[in-house]
mmCIF file of C-alpha atoms in Angstrom:
data_model
loop_
_atom_site.group_PDB
_atom_site.id
_atom_site.type_symbol
_atom_site.label_atom_id
_atom_site.label_comp_id
_atom_site.label_asym_id
_atom_site.label_seq_id
_atom_site.Cartn_x
_atom_site.Cartn_y
_atom_site.Cartn_z
ATOM 1 C CA MET Q 1 -46.323 92.165 -93.531
ATOM 2 C CA SER Q 2 -47.612 95.723 -93.841
ATOM 3 C CA ARG Q 3 -47.734 98.114 -90.915
ATOM 4 C CA SER Q 4 -51.559 98.087 -90.805
ATOM 5 C CA ALA Q 5 -51.642 94.254 -90.915
ATOM 6 C CA ARG Q 6 -49.241 94.141 -87.944
ATOM 7 C CA ARG Q 7 -51.444 96.583 -85.993
ATOM 8 C CA ILE Q 8 -54.563 94.536 -86.707
ATOM 9 C CA THR Q 9 -52.788 91.325 -85.653
ATOM 10 C CA ALA Q 10 -51.529 92.952 -82.435
ATOM 11 C CA THR Q 11 -55.016 94.277 -81.629
ATOM 12 C CA VAL Q 12 -56.623 90.878 -82.207
ATOM 13 C CA LEU Q 13 -54.025 89.140 -80.008
ATOM 14 C CA ALA Q 14 -54.404 91.713 -77.221
ATOM 15 C CA SER Q 15 -58.212 91.440 -77.353
ATOM 16 C CA GLY Q 16 -58.006 87.658 -77.152
ATOM 17 C CA ALA Q 17 -55.743 87.859 -74.097
ATOM 18 C CA LEU Q 18 -58.154 90.247 -72.366
ATOM 19 C CA LEU Q 19 -61.131 88.014 -73.097
ATOM 20 C CA ALA Q 20 -59.292 84.946 -71.808
ATOM 21 C CA ALA Q 21 -58.362 86.739 -68.574
ATOM 22 C CA ALA Q 22 -61.948 87.943 -68.066
ATOM 23 C CA ALA Q 23 -63.269 84.420 -68.572
ATOM 24 C CA LEU Q 24 -61.208 83.004 -65.686
ATOM 25 C CA PRO Q 25 -63.324 81.917 -62.710
ATOM 26 C CA ALA Q 26 -62.888 84.163 -59.640
ATOM 27 C CA SER Q 27 -61.067 81.439 -57.703
ATOM 28 C CA ALA Q 28 -58.520 80.962 -60.465
ATOM 29 C CA ASP Q 29 -57.261 84.524 -60.660
ATOM 30 C CA GLY Q 30 -55.334 84.285 -57.348
ATOM 31 C CA ARG Q 31 -57.115 87.155 -55.575
ATOM 32 C CA ASP Q 32 -58.972 87.313 -52.288
ATOM 33 C CA HIS Q 33 -62.095 89.143 -53.586
ATOM 34 C CA GLY Q 34 -62.859 90.510 -50.117
ATOM 35 C CA GLN Q 35 -63.611 87.151 -48.571
ATOM 36 C CA ASN Q 36 -60.809 87.491 -45.976
ATOM 37 C CA ARG Q 37 -59.199 84.160 -46.750
ATOM 38 C CA PRO Q 38 -55.891 83.198 -48.294
ATOM 39 C CA ALA Q 39 -55.733 83.674 -52.049
ATOM 40 C CA GLN Q 40 -53.464 80.658 -52.263
ATOM 41 C CA ARG Q 41 -52.094 78.270 -49.702
ATOM 42 C CA SER Q 42 -48.990 79.607 -47.994
ATOM 43 C CA THR Q 43 -46.074 77.546 -46.739
ATOM 44 C CA VAL Q 44 -45.945 79.868 -43.710
ATOM 45 C CA VAL Q 45 -48.255 78.834 -40.864
ATOM 46 C CA LEU Q 46 -48.783 79.388 -37.167
ATOM 47 C CA GLY Q 47 -47.238 76.668 -35.022
ATOM 48 C CA LYS Q 48 -47.219 76.175 -31.260
ATOM 49 C CA ILE Q 49 -48.529 78.981 -29.077
ATOM 50 C CA GLN Q 50 -47.792 79.614 -25.391
ATOM 51 C CA TYR Q 51 -50.547 82.065 -24.514
ATOM 52 C CA ASP Q 52 -50.438 81.852 -20.728
ATOM 53 C CA SER Q 53 -47.007 82.480 -19.305
ATOM 54 C CA PRO Q 54 -46.082 79.589 -16.969
ATOM 55 C CA GLY Q 55 -45.940 80.521 -13.291
ATOM 56 C CA ARG Q 56 -47.143 83.784 -11.782
ATOM 57 C CA ASP Q 57 -48.061 86.558 -14.199
ATOM 58 C CA ASN Q 58 -45.914 89.135 -12.429
ATOM 59 C CA GLY Q 59 -45.261 91.318 -15.501
ATOM 60 C CA SER Q 60 -41.517 90.744 -15.459
ATOM 61 C CA ASN Q 61 -39.700 90.636 -18.800
ATOM 62 C CA ARG Q 62 -38.943 86.952 -18.169
ATOM 63 C CA SER Q 63 -42.644 86.235 -17.651
ATOM 64 C CA LEU Q 64 -43.621 88.297 -20.727
ATOM 65 C CA ASN Q 65 -41.121 86.395 -22.887
ATOM 66 C CA ALA Q 66 -42.521 83.063 -21.707
ATOM 67 C CA GLU Q 67 -45.612 84.020 -23.748
ATOM 68 C CA TRP Q 68 -44.994 83.399 -27.472
ATOM 69 C CA VAL Q 69 -46.307 82.386 -30.875
ATOM 70 C CA THR Q 70 -44.333 80.240 -33.312
ATOM 71 C CA VAL Q 71 -44.418 81.019 -37.049
ATOM 72 C CA THR Q 72 -43.163 78.170 -39.255
ATOM 73 C CA ASN Q 73 -42.125 78.006 -42.891
ATOM 74 C CA THR Q 74 -43.035 74.473 -43.994
ATOM 75 C CA GLY Q 75 -41.666 75.012 -47.499
ATOM 76 C CA ARG Q 76 -38.171 74.397 -48.860
ATOM 77 C CA HIS Q 77 -37.550 77.994 -49.898
ATOM 78 C CA ALA Q 78 -37.036 81.071 -47.702
ATOM 79 C CA VAL Q 79 -39.933 83.523 -47.410
ATOM 80 C CA ASN Q 80 -39.495 87.258 -46.907
ATOM 81 C CA LEU Q 81 -41.785 88.186 -43.989
ATOM 82 C CA ARG Q 82 -40.983 91.920 -44.107
ATOM 83 C CA GLY Q 83 -44.248 93.778 -43.543
ATOM 84 C CA TRP Q 84 -46.184 90.662 -42.418
ATOM 85 C CA THR Q 85 -48.127 91.056 -39.163
ATOM 86 C CA LEU Q 86 -49.104 88.888 -36.217
ATOM 87 C CA SER Q 87 -52.063 90.257 -34.259
ATOM 88 C CA ASP Q 88 -54.494 89.354 -31.495
ATOM 89 C CA GLU Q 89 -58.263 89.972 -31.285
ATOM 90 C CA SER Q 90 -57.706 93.328 -29.543
ATOM 91 C CA GLY Q 91 -55.746 94.643 -32.518
ATOM 92 C CA ARG Q 92 -52.305 94.538 -30.909
ATOM 93 C CA SER Q 93 -49.943 93.823 -33.774
ATOM 94 C CA TYR Q 94 -46.322 92.887 -34.369
ATOM 95 C CA THR Q 95 -44.746 93.635 -37.768
ATOM 96 C CA PHE Q 96 -42.037 91.300 -39.052
ATOM 97 C CA ASP Q 97 -38.779 92.442 -40.611
ATOM 98 C CA LEU Q 98 -37.024 89.164 -41.392
ATOM 99 C CA ARG Q 99 -36.490 86.441 -43.940
ATOM 100 C CA LEU Q 100 -37.611 83.015 -42.682
ATOM 101 C CA ALA Q 101 -35.485 80.183 -44.028
ATOM 102 C CA GLY Q 102 -37.117 77.109 -45.518
ATOM 103 C CA ARG Q 103 -38.230 74.456 -43.045
ATOM 104 C CA SER Q 104 -37.564 76.681 -40.048
ATOM 105 C CA SER Q 105 -39.463 78.559 -37.355
ATOM 106 C CA VAL Q 106 -39.285 81.815 -35.488
ATOM 107 C CA ARG Q 107 -40.743 82.334 -32.024
ATOM 108 C CA VAL Q 108 -42.387 85.729 -31.445
ATOM 109 C CA HIS Q 109 -42.020 86.651 -27.744
ATOM 110 C CA THR Q 110 -44.095 89.357 -26.072
ATOM 111 C CA GLY Q 111 -41.402 91.082 -23.998
ATOM 112 C CA VAL Q 112 -38.094 92.801 -24.695
ATOM 113 C CA GLY Q 113 -35.074 91.002 -26.115
ATOM 114 C CA ARG Q 114 -32.482 90.842 -28.871
ATOM 115 C CA ASP Q 115 -33.831 89.476 -32.161
ATOM 116 C CA THR Q 116 -32.152 86.398 -33.674
ATOM 117 C CA ARG Q 117 -33.033 84.059 -36.551
ATOM 118 C CA HIS Q 118 -35.113 81.889 -34.210
ATOM 119 C CA ASP Q 119 -36.479 84.380 -31.660
ATOM 120 C CA VAL Q 120 -37.909 87.875 -32.146
ATOM 121 C CA TYR Q 121 -39.375 90.208 -29.537
ATOM 122 C CA GLN Q 122 -42.377 92.537 -29.626
ATOM 123 C CA ASP Q 123 -40.740 94.799 -27.004
ATOM 124 C CA ARG Q 124 -43.986 95.119 -25.039
ATOM 125 C CA ARG Q 125 -44.359 95.761 -21.320
ATOM 126 C CA ASN Q 126 -47.789 94.054 -21.064
ATOM 127 C CA TYR Q 127 -49.126 90.609 -21.926
ATOM 128 C CA VAL Q 128 -50.700 90.173 -25.362
ATOM 129 C CA TRP Q 129 -52.236 86.717 -25.581
ATOM 130 C CA ASP Q 130 -55.328 86.326 -23.398
ATOM 131 C CA ASN Q 131 -56.802 83.013 -22.230
ATOM 132 C CA LYS Q 132 -59.493 83.433 -24.911
ATOM 133 C CA ASP Q 133 -57.911 84.902 -28.019
ATOM 134 C CA THR Q 134 -57.030 84.463 -31.678
ATOM 135 C CA ALA Q 135 -53.608 84.857 -33.284
ATOM 136 C CA THR Q 136 -53.830 86.033 -36.900
ATOM 137 C CA LEU Q 137 -50.963 86.071 -39.384
ATOM 138 C CA ARG Q 138 -51.303 88.419 -42.388
ATOM 139 C CA ASP Q 139 -48.971 88.998 -45.316
ATOM 140 C CA ASN Q 140 -47.597 92.389 -46.357
ATOM 141 C CA ARG Q 141 -50.780 93.064 -48.378
ATOM 142 C CA GLY Q 142 -53.039 92.425 -45.395
ATOM 143 C CA ARG Q 143 -54.279 89.053 -46.626
ATOM 144 C CA LYS Q 144 -55.034 86.518 -43.912
ATOM 145 C CA ILE Q 145 -52.501 83.692 -44.116
ATOM 146 C CA ASP Q 146 -53.359 81.678 -40.986
ATOM 147 C CA SER Q 147 -55.104 82.025 -37.625
ATOM 148 C CA ASP Q 148 -55.502 79.990 -34.469
ATOM 149 C CA SER Q 149 -58.025 80.456 -31.648
ATOM 150 C CA TRP Q 150 -58.135 79.085 -28.130
ATOM 151 C CA GLY Q 151 -60.210 79.371 -24.963
ATOM 152 C CA ARG Q 152 -63.705 79.249 -26.428
ATOM 153 C CA TYR Q 153 -63.533 75.748 -27.860
ATOM 154 C CA HIS Q 154 -60.378 74.476 -26.226
ATOM 155 C CA HIS Q 155 -60.120 73.638 -22.548
ATOM 156 C CA GLY Q 156 -56.867 73.076 -20.758
ATOM 157 C CA GLY Q 157 -53.567 74.767 -20.036
ATOM 158 C CA GLY Q 158 -51.917 77.728 -21.618
ATOM 159 C CA HIS Q 159 -50.226 75.900 -24.468
ATOM 160 C CA ARG Q 160 -51.765 75.487 -27.891
ATOM 161 C CA GLY Q 161 -50.345 73.273 -30.594
ATOM 162 C CA HIS Q 162 -50.992 73.744 -34.283
ATOM 163 C CA ARG Q 163 -54.088 71.957 -35.533
#
């Protein structure tokens, strides 16, 4: 095939690929499009939440660490959570730096402690999770992966299970 025939063929193929990509519906291209919802379903979700530390809220590290949010990987494969964030309605945020194994969970405590595979600590000296609040999990691109709210529509104690 001549050089010019190869160029024409390459141009036609490239144009066809561009047209096919442009013809995809917005929901099929895997992007958020500013609608603040997950682009695709994640295997990482919020689990149980202990938003009201049991006992007196005396501000001790023990009391702070009795307040926590569980993040669970429901999938079979590990997920790199480096750069993911967990935040409350007030904008207080914790940034992950871990790899979460498949079918496992990590508990994010408010106070100070030594991080392990199953427990990480925000190293805060004040409570984070109010009696009326929302926990929001975002990936390293800022896309909302999951959220859970309590207090407004839920009555009862300080423990919240996943929906």
